[in-house]
Short mmCIF file of C-alpha atoms and ligand atoms in Angstrom, two decimals:
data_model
loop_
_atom_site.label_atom_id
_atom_site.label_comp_id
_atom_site.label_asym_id
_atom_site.label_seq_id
_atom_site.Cartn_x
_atom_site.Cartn_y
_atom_site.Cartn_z
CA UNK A 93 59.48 100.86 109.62
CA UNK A 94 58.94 103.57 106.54
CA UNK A 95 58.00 102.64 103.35
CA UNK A 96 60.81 104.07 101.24
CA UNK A 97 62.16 103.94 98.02
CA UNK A 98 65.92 105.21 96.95
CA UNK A 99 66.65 106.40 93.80
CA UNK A 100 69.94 107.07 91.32
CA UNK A 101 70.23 109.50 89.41
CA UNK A 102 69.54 108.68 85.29
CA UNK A 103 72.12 106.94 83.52
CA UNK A 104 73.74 105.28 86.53
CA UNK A 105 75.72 101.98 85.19
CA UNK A 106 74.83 98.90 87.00
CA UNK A 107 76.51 96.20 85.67
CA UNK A 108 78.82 93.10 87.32
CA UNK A 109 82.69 92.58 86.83
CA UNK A 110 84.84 89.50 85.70
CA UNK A 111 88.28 88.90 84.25
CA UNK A 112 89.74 86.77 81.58
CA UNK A 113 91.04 83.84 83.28
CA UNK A 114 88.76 83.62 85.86
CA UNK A 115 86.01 83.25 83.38
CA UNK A 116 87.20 81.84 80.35
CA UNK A 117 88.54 78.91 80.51
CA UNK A 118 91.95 77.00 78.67
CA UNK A 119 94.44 79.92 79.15
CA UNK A 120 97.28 77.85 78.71
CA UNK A 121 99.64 80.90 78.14
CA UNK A 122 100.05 83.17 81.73
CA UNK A 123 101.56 83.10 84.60
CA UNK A 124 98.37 81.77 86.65
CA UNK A 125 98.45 78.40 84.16
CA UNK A 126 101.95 78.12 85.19
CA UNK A 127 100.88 78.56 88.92
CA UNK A 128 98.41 76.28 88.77
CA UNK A 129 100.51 73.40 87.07
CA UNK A 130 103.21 74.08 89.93
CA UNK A 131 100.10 73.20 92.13
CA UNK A 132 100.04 76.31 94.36
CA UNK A 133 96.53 77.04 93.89
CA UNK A 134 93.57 75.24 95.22
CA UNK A 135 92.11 73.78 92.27
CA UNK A 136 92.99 74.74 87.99
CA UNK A 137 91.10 77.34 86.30
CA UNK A 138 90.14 74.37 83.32
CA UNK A 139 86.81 75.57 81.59
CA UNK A 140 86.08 78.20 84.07
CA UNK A 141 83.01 80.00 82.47
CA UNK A 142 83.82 78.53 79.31
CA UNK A 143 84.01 82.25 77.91
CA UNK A 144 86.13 81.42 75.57
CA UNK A 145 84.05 78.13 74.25
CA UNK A 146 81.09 81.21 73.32
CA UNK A 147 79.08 80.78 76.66
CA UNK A 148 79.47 84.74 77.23
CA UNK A 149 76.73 84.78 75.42
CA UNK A 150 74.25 83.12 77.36
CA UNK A 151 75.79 84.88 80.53
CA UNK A 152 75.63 88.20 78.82
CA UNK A 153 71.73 87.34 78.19
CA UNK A 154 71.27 86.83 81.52
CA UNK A 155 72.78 90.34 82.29
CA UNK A 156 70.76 91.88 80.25
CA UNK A 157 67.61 90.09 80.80
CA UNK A 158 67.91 90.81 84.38
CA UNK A 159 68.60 94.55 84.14
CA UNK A 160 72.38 95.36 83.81
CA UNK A 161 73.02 97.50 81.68
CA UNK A 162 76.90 97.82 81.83
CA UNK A 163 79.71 94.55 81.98
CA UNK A 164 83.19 95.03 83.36
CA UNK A 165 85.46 92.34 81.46
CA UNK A 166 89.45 92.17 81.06
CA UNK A 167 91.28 90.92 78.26
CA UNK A 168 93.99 88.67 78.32
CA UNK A 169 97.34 90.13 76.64
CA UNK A 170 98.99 86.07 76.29
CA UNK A 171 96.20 85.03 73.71
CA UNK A 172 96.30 89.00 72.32
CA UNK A 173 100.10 88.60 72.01
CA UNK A 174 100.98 84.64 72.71
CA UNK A 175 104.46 85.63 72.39
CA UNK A 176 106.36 88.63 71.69
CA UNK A 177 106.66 88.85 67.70
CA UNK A 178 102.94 87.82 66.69
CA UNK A 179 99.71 89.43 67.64
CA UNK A 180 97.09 86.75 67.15
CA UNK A 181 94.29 88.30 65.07
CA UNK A 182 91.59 85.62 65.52
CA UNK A 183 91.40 86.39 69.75
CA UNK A 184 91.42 90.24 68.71
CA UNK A 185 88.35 89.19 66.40
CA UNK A 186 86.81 86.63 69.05
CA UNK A 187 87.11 89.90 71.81
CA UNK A 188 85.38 92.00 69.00
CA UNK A 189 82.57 89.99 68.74
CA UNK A 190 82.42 89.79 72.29
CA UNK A 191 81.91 93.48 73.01
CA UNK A 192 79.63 94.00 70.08
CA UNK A 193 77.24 91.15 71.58
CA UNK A 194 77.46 92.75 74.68
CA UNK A 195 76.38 96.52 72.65
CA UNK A 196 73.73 94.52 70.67
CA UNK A 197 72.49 93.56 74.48
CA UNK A 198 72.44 97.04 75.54
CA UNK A 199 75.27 96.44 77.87
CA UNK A 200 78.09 98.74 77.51
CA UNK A 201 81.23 97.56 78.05
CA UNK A 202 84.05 98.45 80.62
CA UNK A 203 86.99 96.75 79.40
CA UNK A 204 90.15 96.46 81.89
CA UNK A 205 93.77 95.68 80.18
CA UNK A 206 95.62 93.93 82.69
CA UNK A 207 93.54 91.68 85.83
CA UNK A 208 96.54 89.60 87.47
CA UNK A 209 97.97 87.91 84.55
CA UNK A 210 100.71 87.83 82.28
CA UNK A 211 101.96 86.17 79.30
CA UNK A 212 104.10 83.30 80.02
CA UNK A 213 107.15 85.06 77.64
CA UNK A 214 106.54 88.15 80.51
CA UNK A 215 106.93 86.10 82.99
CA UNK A 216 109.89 84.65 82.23
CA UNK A 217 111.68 88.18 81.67
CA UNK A 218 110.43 88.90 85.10
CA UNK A 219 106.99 90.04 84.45
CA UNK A 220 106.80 94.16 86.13
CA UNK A 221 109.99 93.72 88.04
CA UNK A 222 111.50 94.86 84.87
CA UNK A 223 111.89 98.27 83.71
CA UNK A 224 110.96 96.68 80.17
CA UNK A 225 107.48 96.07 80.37
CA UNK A 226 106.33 99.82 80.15
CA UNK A 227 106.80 100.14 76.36
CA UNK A 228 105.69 96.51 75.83
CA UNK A 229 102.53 97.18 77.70
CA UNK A 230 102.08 100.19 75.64
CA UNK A 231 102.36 98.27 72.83
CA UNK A 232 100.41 95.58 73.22
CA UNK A 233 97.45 98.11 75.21
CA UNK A 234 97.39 100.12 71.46
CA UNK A 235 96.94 97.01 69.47
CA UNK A 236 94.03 95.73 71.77
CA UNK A 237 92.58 99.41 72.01
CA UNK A 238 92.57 99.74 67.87
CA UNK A 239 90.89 96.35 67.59
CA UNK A 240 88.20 97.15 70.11
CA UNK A 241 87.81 101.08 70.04
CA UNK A 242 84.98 101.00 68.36
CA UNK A 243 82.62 99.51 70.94
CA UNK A 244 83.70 101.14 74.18
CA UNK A 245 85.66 104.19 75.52
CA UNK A 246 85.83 102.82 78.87
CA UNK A 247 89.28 101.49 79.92
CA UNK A 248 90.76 100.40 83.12
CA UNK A 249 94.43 99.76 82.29
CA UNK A 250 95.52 97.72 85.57
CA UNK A 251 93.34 96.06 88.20
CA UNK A 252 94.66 96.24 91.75
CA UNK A 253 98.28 96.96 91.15
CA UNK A 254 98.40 96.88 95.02
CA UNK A 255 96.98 93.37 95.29
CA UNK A 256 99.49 91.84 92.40
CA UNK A 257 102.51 93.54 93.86
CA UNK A 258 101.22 92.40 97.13
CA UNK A 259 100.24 89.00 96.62
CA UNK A 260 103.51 87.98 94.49
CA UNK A 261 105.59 89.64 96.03
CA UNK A 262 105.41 90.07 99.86
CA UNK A 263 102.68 87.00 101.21
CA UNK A 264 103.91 85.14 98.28
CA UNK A 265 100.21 83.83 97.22
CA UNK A 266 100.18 84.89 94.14
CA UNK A 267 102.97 84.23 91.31
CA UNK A 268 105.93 84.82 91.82
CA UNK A 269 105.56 83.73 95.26
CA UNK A 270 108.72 85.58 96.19
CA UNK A 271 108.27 87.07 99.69
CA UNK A 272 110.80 88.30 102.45
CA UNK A 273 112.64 91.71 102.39
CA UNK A 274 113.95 91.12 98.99
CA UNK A 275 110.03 90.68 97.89
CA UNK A 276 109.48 94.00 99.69
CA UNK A 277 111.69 95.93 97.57
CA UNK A 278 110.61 93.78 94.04
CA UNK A 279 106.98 94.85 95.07
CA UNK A 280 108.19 98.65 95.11
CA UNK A 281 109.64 97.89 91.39
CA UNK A 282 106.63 96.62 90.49
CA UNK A 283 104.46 99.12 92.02
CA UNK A 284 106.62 101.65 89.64
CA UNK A 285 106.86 99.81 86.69
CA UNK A 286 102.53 99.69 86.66
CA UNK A 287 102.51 103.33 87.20
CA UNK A 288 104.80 104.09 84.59
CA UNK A 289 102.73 101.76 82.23
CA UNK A 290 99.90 103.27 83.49
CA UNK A 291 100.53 106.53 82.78
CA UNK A 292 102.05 105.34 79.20
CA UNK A 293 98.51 103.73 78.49
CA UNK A 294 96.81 106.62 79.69
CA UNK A 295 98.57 108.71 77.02
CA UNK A 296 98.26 105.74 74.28
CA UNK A 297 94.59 105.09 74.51
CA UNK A 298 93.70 108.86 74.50
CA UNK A 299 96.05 109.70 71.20
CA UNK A 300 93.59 106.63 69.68
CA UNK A 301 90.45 107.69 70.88
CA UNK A 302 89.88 111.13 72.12
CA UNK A 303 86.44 110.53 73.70
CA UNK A 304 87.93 107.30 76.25
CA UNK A 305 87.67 107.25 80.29
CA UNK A 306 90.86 105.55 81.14
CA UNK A 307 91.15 104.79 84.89
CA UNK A 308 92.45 101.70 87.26
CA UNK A 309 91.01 99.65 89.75
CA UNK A 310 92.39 100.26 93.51
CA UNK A 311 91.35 97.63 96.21
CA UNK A 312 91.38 100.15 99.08
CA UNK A 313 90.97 98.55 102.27
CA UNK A 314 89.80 101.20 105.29
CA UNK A 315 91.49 99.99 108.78
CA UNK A 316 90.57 100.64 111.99
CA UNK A 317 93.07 100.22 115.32
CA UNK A 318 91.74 97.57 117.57
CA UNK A 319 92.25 99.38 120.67
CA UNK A 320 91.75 102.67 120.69
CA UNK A 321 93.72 103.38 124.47
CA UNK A 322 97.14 101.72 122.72
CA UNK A 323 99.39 103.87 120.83
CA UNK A 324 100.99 100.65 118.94
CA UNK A 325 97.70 99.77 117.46
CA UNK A 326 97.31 103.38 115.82
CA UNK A 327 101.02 102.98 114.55
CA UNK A 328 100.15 99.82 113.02
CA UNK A 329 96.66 100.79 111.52
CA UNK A 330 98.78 103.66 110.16
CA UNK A 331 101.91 101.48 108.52
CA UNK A 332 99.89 98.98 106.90
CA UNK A 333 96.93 101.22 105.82
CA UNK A 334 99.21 103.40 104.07
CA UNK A 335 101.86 100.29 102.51
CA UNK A 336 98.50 98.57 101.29
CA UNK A 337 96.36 101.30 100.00
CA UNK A 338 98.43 104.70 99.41
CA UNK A 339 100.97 103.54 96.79
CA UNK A 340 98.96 104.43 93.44
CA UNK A 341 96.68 107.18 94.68
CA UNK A 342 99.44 109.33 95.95
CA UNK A 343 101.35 108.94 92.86
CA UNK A 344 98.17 110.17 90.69
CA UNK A 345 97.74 113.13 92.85
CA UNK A 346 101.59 114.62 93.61
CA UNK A 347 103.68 112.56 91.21
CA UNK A 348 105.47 111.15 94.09
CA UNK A 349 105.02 107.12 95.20
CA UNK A 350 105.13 106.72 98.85
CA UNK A 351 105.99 103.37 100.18
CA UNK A 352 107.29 102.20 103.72
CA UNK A 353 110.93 101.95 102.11
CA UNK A 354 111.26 105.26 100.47
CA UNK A 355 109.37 108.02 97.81
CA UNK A 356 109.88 107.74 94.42
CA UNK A 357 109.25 109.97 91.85
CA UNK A 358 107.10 109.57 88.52
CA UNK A 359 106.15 112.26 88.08
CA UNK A 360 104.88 111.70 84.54
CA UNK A 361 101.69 109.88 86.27
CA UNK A 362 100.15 112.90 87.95
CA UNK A 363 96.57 113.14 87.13
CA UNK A 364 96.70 110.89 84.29
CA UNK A 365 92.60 109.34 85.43
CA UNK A 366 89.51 110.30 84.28
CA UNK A 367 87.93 108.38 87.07
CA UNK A 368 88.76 106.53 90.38
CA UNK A 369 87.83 102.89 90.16
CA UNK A 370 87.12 101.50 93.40
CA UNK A 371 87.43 97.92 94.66
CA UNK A 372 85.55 97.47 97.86
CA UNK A 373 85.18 94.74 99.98
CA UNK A 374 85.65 95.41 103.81
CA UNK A 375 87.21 96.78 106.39
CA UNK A 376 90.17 95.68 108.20
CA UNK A 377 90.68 95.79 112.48
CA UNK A 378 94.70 96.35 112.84
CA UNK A 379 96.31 95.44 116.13
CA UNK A 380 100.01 95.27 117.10
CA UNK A 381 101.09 91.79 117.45
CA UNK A 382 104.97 91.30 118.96
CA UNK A 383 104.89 87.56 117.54
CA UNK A 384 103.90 88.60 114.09
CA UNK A 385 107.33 89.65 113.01
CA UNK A 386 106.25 88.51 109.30
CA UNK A 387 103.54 91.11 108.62
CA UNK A 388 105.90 93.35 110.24
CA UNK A 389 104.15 92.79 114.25
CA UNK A 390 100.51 93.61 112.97
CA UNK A 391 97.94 91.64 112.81
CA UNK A 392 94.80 92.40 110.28
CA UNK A 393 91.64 90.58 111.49
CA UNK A 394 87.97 90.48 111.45
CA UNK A 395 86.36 91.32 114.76
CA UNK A 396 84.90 88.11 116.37
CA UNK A 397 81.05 89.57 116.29
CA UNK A 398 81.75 90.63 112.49
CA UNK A 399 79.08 89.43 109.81
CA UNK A 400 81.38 86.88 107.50
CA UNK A 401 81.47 85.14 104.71
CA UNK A 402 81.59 81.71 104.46
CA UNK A 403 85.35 81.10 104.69
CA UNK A 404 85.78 84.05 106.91
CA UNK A 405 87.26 85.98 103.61
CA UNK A 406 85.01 88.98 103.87
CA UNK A 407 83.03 90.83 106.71
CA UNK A 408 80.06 92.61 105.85
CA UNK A 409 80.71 96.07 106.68
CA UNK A 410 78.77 98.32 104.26
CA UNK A 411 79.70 101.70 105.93
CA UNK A 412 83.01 101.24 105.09
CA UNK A 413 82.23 101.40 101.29
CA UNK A 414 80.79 104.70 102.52
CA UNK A 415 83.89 105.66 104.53
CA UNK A 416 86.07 104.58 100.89
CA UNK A 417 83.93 107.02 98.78
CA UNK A 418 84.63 109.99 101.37
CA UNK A 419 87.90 109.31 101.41
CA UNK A 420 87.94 108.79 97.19
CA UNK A 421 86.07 112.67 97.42
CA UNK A 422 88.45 114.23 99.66
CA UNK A 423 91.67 113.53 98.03
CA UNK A 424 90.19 114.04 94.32
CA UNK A 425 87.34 116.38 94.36
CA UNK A 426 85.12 116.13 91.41
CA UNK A 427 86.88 112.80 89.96
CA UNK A 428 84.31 110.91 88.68
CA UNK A 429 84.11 107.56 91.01
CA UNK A 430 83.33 103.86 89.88
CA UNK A 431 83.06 101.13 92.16
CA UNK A 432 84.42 98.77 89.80
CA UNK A 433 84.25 95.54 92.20
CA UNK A 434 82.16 94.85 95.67
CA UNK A 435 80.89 91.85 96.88
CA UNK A 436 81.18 88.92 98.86
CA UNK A 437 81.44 84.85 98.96
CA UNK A 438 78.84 82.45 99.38
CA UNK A 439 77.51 79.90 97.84
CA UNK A 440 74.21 79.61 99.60
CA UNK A 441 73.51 83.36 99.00
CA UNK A 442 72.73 83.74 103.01
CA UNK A 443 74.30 86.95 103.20
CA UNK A 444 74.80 88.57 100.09
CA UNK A 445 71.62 89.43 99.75
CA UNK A 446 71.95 91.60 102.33
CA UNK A 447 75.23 92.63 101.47
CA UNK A 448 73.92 93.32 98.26
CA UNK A 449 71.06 96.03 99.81
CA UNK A 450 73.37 97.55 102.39
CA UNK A 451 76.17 98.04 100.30
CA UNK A 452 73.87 100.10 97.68
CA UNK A 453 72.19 101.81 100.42
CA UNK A 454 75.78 103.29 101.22
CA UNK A 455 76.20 103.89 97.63
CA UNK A 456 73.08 105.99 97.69
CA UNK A 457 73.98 107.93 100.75
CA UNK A 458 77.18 108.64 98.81
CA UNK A 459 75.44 109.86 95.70
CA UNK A 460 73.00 112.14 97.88
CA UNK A 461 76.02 114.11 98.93
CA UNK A 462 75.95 114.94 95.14
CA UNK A 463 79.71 112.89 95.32
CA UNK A 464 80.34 111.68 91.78
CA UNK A 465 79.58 108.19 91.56
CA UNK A 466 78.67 107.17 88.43
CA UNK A 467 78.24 103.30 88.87
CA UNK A 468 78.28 99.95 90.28
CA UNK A 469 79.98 96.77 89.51
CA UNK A 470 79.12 93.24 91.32
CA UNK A 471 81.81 90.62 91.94
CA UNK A 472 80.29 89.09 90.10
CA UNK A 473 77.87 87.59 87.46
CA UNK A 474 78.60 83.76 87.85
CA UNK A 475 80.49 81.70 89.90
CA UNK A 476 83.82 82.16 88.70
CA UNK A 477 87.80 81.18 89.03
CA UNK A 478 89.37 82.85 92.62
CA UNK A 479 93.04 83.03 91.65
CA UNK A 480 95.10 80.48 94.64
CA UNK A 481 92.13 79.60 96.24
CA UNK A 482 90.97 78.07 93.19
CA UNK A 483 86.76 76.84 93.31
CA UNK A 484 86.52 77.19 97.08
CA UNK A 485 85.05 80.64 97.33
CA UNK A 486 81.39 81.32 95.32
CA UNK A 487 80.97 85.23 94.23
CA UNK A 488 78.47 84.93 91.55
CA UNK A 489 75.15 86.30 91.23
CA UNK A 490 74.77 83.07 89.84
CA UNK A 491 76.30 79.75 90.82
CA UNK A 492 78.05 77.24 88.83
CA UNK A 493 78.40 73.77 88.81
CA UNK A 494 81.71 73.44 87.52
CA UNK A 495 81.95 69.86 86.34
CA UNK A 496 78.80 70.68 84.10
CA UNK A 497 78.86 74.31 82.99
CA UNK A 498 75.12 74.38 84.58
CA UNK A 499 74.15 78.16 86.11
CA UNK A 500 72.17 77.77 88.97
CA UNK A 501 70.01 81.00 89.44
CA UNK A 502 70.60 82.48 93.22
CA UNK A 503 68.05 84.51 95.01
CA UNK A 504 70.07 87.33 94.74
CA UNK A 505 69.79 87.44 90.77
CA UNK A 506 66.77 88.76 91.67
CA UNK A 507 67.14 91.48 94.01
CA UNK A 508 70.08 92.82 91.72
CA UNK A 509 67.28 92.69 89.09
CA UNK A 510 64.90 94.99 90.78
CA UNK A 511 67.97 96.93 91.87
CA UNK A 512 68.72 97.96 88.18
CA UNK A 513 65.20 97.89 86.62
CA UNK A 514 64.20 100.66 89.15
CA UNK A 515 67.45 102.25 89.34
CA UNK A 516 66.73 102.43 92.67
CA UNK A 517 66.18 100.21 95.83
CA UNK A 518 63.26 99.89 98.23
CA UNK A 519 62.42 98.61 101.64
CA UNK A 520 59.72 96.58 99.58
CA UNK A 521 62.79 94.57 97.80
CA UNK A 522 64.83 94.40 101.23
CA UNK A 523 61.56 92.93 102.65
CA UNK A 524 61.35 90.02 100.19
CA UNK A 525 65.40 89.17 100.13
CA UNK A 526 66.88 90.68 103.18
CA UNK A 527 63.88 91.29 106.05
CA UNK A 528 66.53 90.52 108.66
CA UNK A 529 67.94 94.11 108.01
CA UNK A 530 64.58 95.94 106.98
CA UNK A 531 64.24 97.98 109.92
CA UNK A 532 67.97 99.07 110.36
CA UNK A 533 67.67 100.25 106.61
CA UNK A 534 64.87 101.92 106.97
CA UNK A 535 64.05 102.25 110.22
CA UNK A 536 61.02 104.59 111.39
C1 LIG B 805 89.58 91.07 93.83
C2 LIG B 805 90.00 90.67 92.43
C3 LIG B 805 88.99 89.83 91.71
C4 LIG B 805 88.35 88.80 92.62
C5 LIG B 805 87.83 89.46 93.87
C6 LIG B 805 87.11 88.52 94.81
O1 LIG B 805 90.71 91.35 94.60
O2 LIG B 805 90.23 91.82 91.66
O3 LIG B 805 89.63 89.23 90.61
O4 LIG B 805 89.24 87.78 92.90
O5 LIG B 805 88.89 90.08 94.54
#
């Protein structure tokens, strides 16, 4: 075993993500309230965080007190714009003081536009699947942008378009919860609309404020075929790896949107990003499965010997993040990168610590290759809201007891700690949190 420590280079962000209704509690307004009064999610949102009650504040002084120096937060557009003729000024104000306590903290902010949800008066004019909802998310992305230029110029218009379009559209988890072959092609619409309002965001926030970063978070998922000696396992790997991932980042680099029922052209989106945000979480095994006709005969699984989670939702498989950020590098060289989410559940922090070391140590590896990563966001700071599966899955740094608003420090608050004080990581840290993988990580 070597003594070691790895370093980033100055000015790296290190920071944690959230978004609006997951953390802050009484949005009455979106399509997830609406969702979660139809009962199709696990348990309600309710307080969440309690961002909204003012208890950002204590959560952005634990940020700061333990080293971050960066917060990724979204807005939420239905208490911006609660319906379509009024913008509310007092939740423009409330978000204003929210990013200036996070600059008086030292923390700069990273604020995304649209994370999953919509206002309820979207929604019922059919949210993305209409054509309508590029100029109204231009307008409603330069209101929020005037109010809050003035303590950030870094944006992330849409978060996961892939995993919305997805998710409501096609497995049905999500709202709408339309699914089928008619889903398919709504997905597609979607999938367009967001690029056109993309690109029409792109163009807005940079005729406000020359200086801004504008990007989006992609959840890229690598895949690998199960078997490597079967043809219809390679075919499959192929299908859905390119139907879950490819929509968005072919469309920034040729203008063209290539999806499993047809290209379509916008071109108006080409290289409209400033930086890649990247959503990493694992990787997926593919196999062809004749009695899956739903997922269109694949099947997507964890291999039995994986490392999991605690509901089996993610495998710890830190190459892969490795494997994402060549892949990010190949198809845009010298785009700026930002992992903008990566971590995993579990509410007795047994393996994120872990996760937490291996996944950096990839992000290091990445950064040696003089790749442009600029920073790192952990899902997440707290305990927070996960969408249909409700309370049931723990991602925070720190826990939360929900019924009492208490934060219950984790071990792993402190490795991420060291992590950002010494901008670096050392086989002294993975020796106190994570010994079980000291001498893989630094072996010697
Ligand atoms: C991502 C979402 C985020 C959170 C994590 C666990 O897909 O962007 O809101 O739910 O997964």
């Amino acid at each position: 075993m070597a003594e070691a420590t790895i370093h980033f280079p100055k000015g790296f962000l290190w920071g944690c993500a959230t978004a609006a209704h997951q953390v802050e509690g009484n949005n009455t307004n979106n399509n997830w309230y609406y969702w979660e009064e139809q009962g199709r999610t696990r348990h309600k949102a309710g307080l969440a965080c309690d961002w909204w009650g003012g208890r950002w504040r204590e959560d952005m002084d634990r940020a700061a007190e333990t080293g971050q120096n960066t917060h990724r937060l979204s807005i939420e557009w239905s208490r911006i714009q609660p319906t379509p003729d009024r913008w509310d000024e007092d939740a423009l104000e409330r978000y204003r003081a929210m990013l200036r306590g996070m600059n008086e903290r030292g923390i700069t902010p990273l604020v995304t536009l649209h994370h999953f949800s919509d206002p309820l008066w979207l929604f019922e004019q059919d949210s993305w699947e209409n054509e309508t909802v590029v100029p109204l998310f231009e307008k409603y992305v330069r209101k929020a942008v005037e109010a809050l230029k003035e303590y950030t110029n870094l944006w992330c218009t849409i978060n996961e378009p892939n995993v919305y379009a997805l998710n409501g559209y096609v497995a049905g988890d999500f709202p709408t919860g339309k699914s089928g072959h008619k889903g398919m092609n709504l997905a597609m619409r979607v999938l367009v609309n967001m690029l056109r309002a993309h690109a029409a965001a792109y163009k807005a926030i940079h005729e406000i404020q020359r200086e801004a970063r504008v990007g989006y978070a992609l959840h890229y998922r690598p895949m690998v075929a199960a078997r490597s000696w079967m043809p219809l396992d390679a075919l499959m790997r192929n299908i859905q790896y390119k139907g879950i991932n490819m929509a968005f980042p072919t469309a920034l680099r040729t203008g063209v949107m290539q999806s499993p029922l047809g290209n379509v052209r916008v071109p108006e989106v080409k290289g409209l990003q400033d930086y890649l945000g990247l959503n990493y979480y694992s990787v997926d095994t593919v196999k062809f499965d004749l009695f899956n006709p739903k997922e269109l005969f694949a099947r997507r699984y964890y291999p039995a010997h994986a490392d999991l989670s605690a509901t089996k939702f993610i495998a710890n498989i830190p190459e892969g993040l490795f494997d994402s950020l060549q892949w990010a590098v190949k198809t845009y060289p010298d785009l700026p990168i930002i992992i903008t989410e990566n971590g995993v559940e579990d509410p007795d922090d047994r393996i994120r610590p872990r996760y937490l070391a291996q996944h950096i140590q990839q992000v290091w590896r990445a950064v040696n290759f003089n790749w442009p990563v600029k920073g790192y966001y952990h899902w997440s700071l707290i305990d927070n809201f996960e969408w249909e599966r409700g309370w049931t899955q723990r991602f925070g740094l720190w826990g939360l007891d929900v019924e009492t608003q208490a934060r219950i420090r984790r071990p792993s608050v402190d490795l991420y700690a060291e992590i950002c004080r010494e901008n670096g990581l050392s086989s002294e840290m993975v020796r106190k949190y994570a010994p079980e993988v000291l001498e893989k990580m630094f072996p010697g």
